[in-house]
Structures are given as C-alpha cells and as structure tokens.
Tab-separated table of C-alpha atoms and ligand atoms in Angstrom:
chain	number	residue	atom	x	y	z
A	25	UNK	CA	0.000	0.000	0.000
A	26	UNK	CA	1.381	3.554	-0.567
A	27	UNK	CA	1.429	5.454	2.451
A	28	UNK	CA	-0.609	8.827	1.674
A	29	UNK	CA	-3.640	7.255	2.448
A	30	UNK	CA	-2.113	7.239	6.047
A	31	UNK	CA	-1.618	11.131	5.675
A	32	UNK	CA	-4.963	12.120	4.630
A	33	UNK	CA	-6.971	14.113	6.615
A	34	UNK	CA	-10.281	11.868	5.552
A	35	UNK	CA	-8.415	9.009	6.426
A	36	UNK	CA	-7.244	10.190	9.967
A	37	UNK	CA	-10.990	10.978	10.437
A	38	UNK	CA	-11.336	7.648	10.259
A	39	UNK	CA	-8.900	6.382	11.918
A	40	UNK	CA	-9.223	8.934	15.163
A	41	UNK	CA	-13.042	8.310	15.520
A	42	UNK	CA	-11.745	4.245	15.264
A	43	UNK	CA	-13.505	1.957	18.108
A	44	UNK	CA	-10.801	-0.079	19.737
A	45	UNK	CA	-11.787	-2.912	22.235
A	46	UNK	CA	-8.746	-2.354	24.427
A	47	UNK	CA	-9.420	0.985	25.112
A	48	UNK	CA	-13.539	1.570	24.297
A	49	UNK	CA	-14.080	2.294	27.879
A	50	UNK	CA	-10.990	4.490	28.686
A	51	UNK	CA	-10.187	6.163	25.683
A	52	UNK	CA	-10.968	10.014	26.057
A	53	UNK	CA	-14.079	11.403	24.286
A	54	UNK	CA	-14.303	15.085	24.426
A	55	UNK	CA	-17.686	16.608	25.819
A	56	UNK	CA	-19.394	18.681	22.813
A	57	UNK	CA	-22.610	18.659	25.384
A	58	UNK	CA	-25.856	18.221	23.679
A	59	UNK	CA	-28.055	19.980	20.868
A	60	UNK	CA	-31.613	20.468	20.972
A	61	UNK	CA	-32.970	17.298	19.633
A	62	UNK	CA	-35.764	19.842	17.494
A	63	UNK	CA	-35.161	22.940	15.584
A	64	UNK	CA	-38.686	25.604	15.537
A	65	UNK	CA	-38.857	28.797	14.050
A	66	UNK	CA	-41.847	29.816	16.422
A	67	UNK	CA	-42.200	33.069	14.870
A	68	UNK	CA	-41.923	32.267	11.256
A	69	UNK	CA	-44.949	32.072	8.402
A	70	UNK	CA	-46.395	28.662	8.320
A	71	UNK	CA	-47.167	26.320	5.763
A	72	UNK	CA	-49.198	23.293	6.561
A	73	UNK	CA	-48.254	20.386	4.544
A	74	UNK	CA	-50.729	17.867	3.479
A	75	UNK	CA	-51.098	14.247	4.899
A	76	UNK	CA	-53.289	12.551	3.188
A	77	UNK	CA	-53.631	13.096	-0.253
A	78	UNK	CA	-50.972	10.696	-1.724
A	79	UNK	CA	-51.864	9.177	-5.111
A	80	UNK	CA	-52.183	5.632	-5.643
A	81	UNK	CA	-49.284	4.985	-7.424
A	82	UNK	CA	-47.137	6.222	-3.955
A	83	UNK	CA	-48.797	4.008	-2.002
A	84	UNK	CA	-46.152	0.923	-1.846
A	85	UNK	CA	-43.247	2.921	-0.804
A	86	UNK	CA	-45.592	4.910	1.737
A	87	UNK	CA	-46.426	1.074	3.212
A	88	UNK	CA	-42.248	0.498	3.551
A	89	UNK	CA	-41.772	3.860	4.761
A	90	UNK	CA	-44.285	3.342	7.583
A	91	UNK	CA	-43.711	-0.411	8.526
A	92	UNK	CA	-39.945	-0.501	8.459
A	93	UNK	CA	-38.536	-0.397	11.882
A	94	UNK	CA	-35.022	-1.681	13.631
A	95	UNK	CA	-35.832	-5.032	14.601
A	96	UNK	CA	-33.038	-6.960	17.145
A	97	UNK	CA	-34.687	-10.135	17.165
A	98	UNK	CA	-35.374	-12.882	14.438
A	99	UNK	CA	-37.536	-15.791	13.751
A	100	UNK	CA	-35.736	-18.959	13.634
A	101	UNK	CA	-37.241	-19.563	10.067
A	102	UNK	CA	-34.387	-19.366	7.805
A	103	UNK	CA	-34.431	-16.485	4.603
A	104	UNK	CA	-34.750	-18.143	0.460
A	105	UNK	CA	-32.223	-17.026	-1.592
A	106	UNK	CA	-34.877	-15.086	-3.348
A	107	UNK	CA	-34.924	-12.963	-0.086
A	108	UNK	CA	-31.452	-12.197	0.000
A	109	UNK	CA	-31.650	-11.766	-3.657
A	110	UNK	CA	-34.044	-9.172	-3.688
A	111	UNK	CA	-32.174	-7.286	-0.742
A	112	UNK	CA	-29.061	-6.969	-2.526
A	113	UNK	CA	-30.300	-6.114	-5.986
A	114	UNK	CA	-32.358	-2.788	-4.410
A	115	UNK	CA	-28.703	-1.823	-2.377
A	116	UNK	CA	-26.784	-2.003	-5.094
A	117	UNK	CA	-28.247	-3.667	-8.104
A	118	UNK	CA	-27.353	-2.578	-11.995
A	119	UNK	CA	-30.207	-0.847	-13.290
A	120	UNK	CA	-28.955	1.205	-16.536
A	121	UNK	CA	-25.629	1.776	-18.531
A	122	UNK	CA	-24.646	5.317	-19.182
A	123	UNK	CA	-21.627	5.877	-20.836
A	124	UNK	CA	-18.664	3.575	-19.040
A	125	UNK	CA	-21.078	3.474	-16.147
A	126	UNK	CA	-23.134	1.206	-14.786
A	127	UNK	CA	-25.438	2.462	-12.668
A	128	UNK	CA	-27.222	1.370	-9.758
A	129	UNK	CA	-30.583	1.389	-7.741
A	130	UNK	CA	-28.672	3.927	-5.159
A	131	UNK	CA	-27.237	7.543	-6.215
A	132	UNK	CA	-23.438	7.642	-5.730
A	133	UNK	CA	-21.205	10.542	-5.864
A	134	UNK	CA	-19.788	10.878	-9.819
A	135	UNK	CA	-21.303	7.684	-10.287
A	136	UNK	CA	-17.718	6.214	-8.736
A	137	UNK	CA	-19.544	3.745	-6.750
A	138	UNK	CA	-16.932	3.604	-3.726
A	139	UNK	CA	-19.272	0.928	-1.599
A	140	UNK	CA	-18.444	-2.367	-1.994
A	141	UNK	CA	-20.759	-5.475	0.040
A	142	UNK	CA	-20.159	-8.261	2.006
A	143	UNK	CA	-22.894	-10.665	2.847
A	144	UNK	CA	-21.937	-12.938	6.146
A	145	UNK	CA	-24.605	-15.911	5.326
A	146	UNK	CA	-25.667	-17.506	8.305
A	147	UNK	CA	-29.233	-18.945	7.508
A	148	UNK	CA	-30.444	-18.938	4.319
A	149	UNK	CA	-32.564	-22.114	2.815
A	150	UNK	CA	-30.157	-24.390	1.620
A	151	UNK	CA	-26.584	-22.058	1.212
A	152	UNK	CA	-23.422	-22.179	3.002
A	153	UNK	CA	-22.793	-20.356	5.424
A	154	UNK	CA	-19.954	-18.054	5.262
A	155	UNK	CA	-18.551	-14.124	4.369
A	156	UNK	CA	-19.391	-13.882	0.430
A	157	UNK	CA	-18.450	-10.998	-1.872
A	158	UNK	CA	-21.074	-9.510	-3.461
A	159	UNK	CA	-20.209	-9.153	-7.397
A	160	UNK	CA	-23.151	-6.661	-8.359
A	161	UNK	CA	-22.295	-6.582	-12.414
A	162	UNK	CA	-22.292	-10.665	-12.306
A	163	UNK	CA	-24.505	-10.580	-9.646
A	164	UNK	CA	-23.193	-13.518	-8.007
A	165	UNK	CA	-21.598	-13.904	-4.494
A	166	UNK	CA	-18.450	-15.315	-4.007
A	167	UNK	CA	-17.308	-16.957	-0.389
A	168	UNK	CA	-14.241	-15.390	0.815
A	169	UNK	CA	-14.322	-16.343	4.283
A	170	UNK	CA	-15.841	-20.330	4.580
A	171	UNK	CA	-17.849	-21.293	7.600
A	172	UNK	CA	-21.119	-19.440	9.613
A	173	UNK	CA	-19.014	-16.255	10.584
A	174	UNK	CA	-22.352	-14.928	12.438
A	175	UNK	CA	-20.325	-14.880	16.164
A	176	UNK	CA	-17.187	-13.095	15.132
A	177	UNK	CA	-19.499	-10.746	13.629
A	178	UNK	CA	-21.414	-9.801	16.569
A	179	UNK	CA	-18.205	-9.877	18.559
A	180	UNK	CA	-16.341	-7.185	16.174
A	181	UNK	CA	-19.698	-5.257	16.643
A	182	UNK	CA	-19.140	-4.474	20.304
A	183	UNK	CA	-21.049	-8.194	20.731
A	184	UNK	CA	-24.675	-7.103	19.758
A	185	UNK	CA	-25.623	-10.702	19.719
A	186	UNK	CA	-28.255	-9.733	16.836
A	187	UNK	CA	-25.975	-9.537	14.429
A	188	UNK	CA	-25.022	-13.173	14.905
A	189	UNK	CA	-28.707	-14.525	15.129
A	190	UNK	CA	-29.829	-13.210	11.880
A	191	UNK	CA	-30.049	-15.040	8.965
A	192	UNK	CA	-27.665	-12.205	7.397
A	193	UNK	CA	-25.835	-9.569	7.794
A	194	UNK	CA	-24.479	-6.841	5.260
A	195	UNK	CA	-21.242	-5.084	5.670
A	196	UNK	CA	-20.389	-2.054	3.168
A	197	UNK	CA	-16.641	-1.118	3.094
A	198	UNK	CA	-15.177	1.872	1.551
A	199	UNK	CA	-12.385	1.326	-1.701
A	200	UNK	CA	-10.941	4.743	-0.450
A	201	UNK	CA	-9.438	5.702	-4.022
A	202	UNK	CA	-12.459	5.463	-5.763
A	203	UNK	CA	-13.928	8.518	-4.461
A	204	UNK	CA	-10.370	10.459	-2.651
A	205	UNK	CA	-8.854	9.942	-6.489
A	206	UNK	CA	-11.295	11.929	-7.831
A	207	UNK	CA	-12.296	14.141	-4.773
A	208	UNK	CA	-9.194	14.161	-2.705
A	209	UNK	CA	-10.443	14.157	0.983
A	210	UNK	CA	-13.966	15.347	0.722
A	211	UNK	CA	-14.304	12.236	-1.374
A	212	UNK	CA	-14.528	10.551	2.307
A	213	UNK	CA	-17.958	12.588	2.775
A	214	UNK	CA	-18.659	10.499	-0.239
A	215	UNK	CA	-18.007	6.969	1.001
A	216	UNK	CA	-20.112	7.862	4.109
A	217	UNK	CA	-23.255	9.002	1.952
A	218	UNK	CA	-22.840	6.577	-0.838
A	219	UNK	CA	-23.265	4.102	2.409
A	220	UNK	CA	-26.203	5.322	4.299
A	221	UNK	CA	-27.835	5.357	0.526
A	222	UNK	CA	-27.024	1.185	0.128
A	223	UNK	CA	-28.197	0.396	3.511
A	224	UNK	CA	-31.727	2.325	3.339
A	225	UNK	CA	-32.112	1.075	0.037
A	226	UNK	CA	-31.674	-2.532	1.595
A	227	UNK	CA	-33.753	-1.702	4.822
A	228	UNK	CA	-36.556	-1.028	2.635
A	229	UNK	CA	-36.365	-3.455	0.321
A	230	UNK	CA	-36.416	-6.204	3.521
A	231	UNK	CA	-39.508	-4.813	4.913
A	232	UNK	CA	-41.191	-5.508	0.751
A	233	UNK	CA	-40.201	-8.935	1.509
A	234	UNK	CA	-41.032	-9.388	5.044
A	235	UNK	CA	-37.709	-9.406	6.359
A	236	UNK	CA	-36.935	-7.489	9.251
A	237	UNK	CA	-33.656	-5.544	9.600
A	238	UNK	CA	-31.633	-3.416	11.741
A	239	UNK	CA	-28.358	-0.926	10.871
A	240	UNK	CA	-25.132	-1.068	12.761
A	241	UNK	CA	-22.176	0.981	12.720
A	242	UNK	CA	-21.073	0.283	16.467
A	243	UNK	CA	-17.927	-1.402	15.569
A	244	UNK	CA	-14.436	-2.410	16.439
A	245	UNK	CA	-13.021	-1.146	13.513
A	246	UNK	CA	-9.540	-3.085	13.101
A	247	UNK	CA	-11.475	-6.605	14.069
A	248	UNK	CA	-14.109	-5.950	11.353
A	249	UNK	CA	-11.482	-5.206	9.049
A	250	UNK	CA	-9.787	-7.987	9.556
A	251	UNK	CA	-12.597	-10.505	9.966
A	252	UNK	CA	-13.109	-8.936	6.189
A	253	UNK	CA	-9.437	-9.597	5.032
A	254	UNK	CA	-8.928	-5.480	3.884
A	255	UNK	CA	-6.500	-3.236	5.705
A	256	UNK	CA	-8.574	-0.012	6.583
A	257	UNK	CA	-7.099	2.501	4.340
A	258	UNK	CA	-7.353	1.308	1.029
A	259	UNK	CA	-10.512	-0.091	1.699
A	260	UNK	CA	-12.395	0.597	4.947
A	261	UNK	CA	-15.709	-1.124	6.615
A	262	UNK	CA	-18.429	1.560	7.116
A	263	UNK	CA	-21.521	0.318	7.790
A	264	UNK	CA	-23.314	-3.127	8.496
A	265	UNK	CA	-27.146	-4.344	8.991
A	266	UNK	CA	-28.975	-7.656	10.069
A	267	UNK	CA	-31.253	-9.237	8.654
A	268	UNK	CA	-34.107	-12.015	9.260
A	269	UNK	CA	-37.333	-13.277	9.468
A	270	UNK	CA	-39.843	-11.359	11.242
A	271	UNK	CA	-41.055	-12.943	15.133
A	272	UNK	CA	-44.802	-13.570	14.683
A	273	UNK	CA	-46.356	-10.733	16.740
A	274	UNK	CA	-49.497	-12.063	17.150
A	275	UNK	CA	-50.746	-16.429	18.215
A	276	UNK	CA	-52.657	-18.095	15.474
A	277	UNK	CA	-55.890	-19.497	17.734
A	278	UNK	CA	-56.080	-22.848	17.301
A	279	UNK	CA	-59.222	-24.742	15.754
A	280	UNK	CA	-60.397	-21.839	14.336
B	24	LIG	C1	-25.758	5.251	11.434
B	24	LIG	C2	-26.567	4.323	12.295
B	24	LIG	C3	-25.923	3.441	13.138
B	24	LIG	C4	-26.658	2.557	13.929
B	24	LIG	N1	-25.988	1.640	14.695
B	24	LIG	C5	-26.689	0.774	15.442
B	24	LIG	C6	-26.014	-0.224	16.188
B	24	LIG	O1	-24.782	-0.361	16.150
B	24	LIG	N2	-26.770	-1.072	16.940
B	24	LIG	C7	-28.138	-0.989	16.982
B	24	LIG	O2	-28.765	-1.793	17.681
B	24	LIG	N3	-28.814	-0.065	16.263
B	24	LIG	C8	-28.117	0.812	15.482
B	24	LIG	N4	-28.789	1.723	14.714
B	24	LIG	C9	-30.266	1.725	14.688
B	24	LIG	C10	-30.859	2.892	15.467
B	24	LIG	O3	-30.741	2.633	16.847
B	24	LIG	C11	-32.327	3.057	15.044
B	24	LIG	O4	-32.370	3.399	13.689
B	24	LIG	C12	-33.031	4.119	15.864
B	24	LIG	O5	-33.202	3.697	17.200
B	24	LIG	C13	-34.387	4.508	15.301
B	24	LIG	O6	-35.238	3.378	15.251
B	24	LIG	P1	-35.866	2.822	13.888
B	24	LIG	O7	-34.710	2.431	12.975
B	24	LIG	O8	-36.696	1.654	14.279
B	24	LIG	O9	-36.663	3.905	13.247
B	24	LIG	C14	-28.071	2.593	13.905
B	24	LIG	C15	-28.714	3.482	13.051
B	24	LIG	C16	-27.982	4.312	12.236
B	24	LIG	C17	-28.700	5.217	11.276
C-alpha cells in the first residue's frame, strides 16, 4: 500500500473516531454537550403540509416507509435465496448503462460507486454459510471467508448478539481511491453518503419482503477489518445491517 492514504486528513478521520476494544471504555471522548434534539422557528410564516392526499401509485413505498422499523430479534425460520436476492439487488443492483457506467438502484457521488458489500450468510434455505463478496455486475456472491461467521461478527460489533442470530448480515466497506482519487479528501464525505444510501435502500427493500432488519455501525473497527481480510485505508468497513425473518407478533388461535 502507498502510504498517503495514512496522511490524509479523511483518512485520519477515520482512523481517530476508530472503536478499539482495548481501550472503548478508557479512551478520552471530548464533551461537545448536547443539541436540541428539534429545531422551531416559532415566529416564522407557516405552511401546513398535506397528509393525506398521496396518489395511488405512492402508495407501496408509503407502506415500507411506515412499517420498516429496527428489529433486534429474528424468527428462527431461515431467509430463500430469493430474499437475500431481492435485498441486494435494491442496495446495489445494476439498473442502466450510461456511458462507461453502470449504474445502480442507489445515487453515488460521480457515479464512482466507492461501496463495496459483504454478505456474512448464516441462515439462508439451503446455502453455506460463510462471508461472500457480493459481485453486483455478475450478480453472483463469491465466499471469501468459509464457515457461519455470524459470532465473530457480533463480537467485532461491540457483541450485539443480533448480528449473529440473523439469517444475514451486510457489511459495506469503503475502496478509499475510488472517491479520494477523484475528490481528494472530501471524497470521504462520499463513502459515508454513498453508504447510508445502500443500507436504506436494503432496509426497505427487507420490509417488501417481510424481512426485518436493523443498521449497525457500532464497531471495532480493526477486528471488522480484519474478519473482512482489507486493511482499513485502502478499503475501509463503514456500515453493516442484520437481517431475518420477522417474530410472529401475534398467536394463530387454534381450531379456528
Ligand atoms: C448510522 C446508524 C448506526 C446505527 N448503529 C446501530 C447499532 O450499532 N446497533 C443498533 O442496535 N442499532 C443501530 N442503529 C439503529 C438505530 O438505533 C435506530 O435506527 C433508531 O433507534 C431509530 O429506530 P428505527 O430504525 O426503528 O426507526 C443505527 C442506526 C444508524 C442510522
């Protein structure tokens, strides 16, 4: 690896807001105190917005919008394929060809598509289990890491045991160059954007297919690296989410 990386000032964002599990509960956090979680104008002209006059066409993303929630626990039932499928083709799926690019279901900053996704399979009807790569111009997935990774998961994610009971978790990492080649270090804004675009993307698209889901980005960030095989410069782990089958909320009465 050449060492700017190391030297940029995106970078060392990263690196000094890094989560360390030998020093999370000692290492100094400054005090910024708190902001008013609301922002009023009291004083200022109003304009009511309308609530319910959506058309019918709006109507399906209005259902996601509503129902989609951070769930932390999962049926047992395992996920199909088609599932998983469908969750990774709205994050990041190839939906027109403009030019040299291909582009995708989310936005990304001059179409330089920085994000790149790791699925850890850990129950999903009739796959292995293991850390794939997701290829989205094939899209195929390709095991990099063999074996039901789902505990070394939760454990680089300060062990939220969810992460390890889903049926699957996404990881998005960061190919650093791709945006801080053409951007220099704003291009780090980028990769953080591009991210939180994927993983809504993929929250909504669970909750179309009955899958409940929940973002994390509470992470040790060497031991998620690493449990990903990339170094954390040239490409960096952002962002993750679980996945699974949604707990029945309500008893089917029997007999009836
Ligand atoms: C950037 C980001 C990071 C998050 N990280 C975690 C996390 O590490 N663990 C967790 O349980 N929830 C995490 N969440 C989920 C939030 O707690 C959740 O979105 C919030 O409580 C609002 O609830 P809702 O998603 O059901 O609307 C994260 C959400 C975001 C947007």
């Amino acid at each position: 690896m050449n060492d700017d990386l190391k030297q940029a000032a995106g970078i060392s964002f990263i690196e000094q807001t890094t989560l360390d599990r030998a020093t999370i509960r000692t290492a100094y956090r400054p005090d910024y105190g708190a902001a008013p979680a609301y922002k009023s104008y009291p004083d200022a002209a109003v304009l009511e917005l309308p609530r319910a006059a959506w058309q019918l066409s709006e109507a399906r993303i209005i259902n996601l919008l509503q129902r989609r929630r951070s769930l932390r626990t999962f049926a047992e039932t395992p996920v199909s394929l088609h599932q998983l499928a469908f969750v990774l083709w709205a994050s990041q799926g190839v939906t027109a060809l403009a030019g040299n690019h291909l582009l995708r279901t989310a936005p990304s900053a001059g179409a330089l598509y920085p994000i790149e996704t790791y699925v850890s399979l850990q129950r999903v009807e009739g796959q292995a289990s293991g850390i794939y790569h997701f290829d989205t111009r094939a899209f195929q997935l390709r095991l990099v890491v063999e074996g039901d990774q789902g505990s070394g998961l939760a454990a680089a994610f300060l062990g939220q045991q969810f992460l390890g009971q889903a049926s699957f978790c996404l990881v998005w990492t960061a190919v650093s160059r791709r945006s801080m080649g053409k951007y220099g270090d704003r291009g780090v804004r980028y990769l953080l954007l591009d991210a939180g675009h994927i993983c809504q993307n993929a929250l909504l698209a669970a909750e179309a297919v009955n899958l409940g889901s929940c973002p994390a980005a509470a992470f040790y960030d060497r031991e998620l690296n690493d449990l990903l095989g990339i170094d954390g410069y040239e490409e960096i782990a952002l962002y993750g989410a679980a996945f699974g089958a949604k707990q029945e909320t309500t008893t089917p009465l029997a007999g009836r």
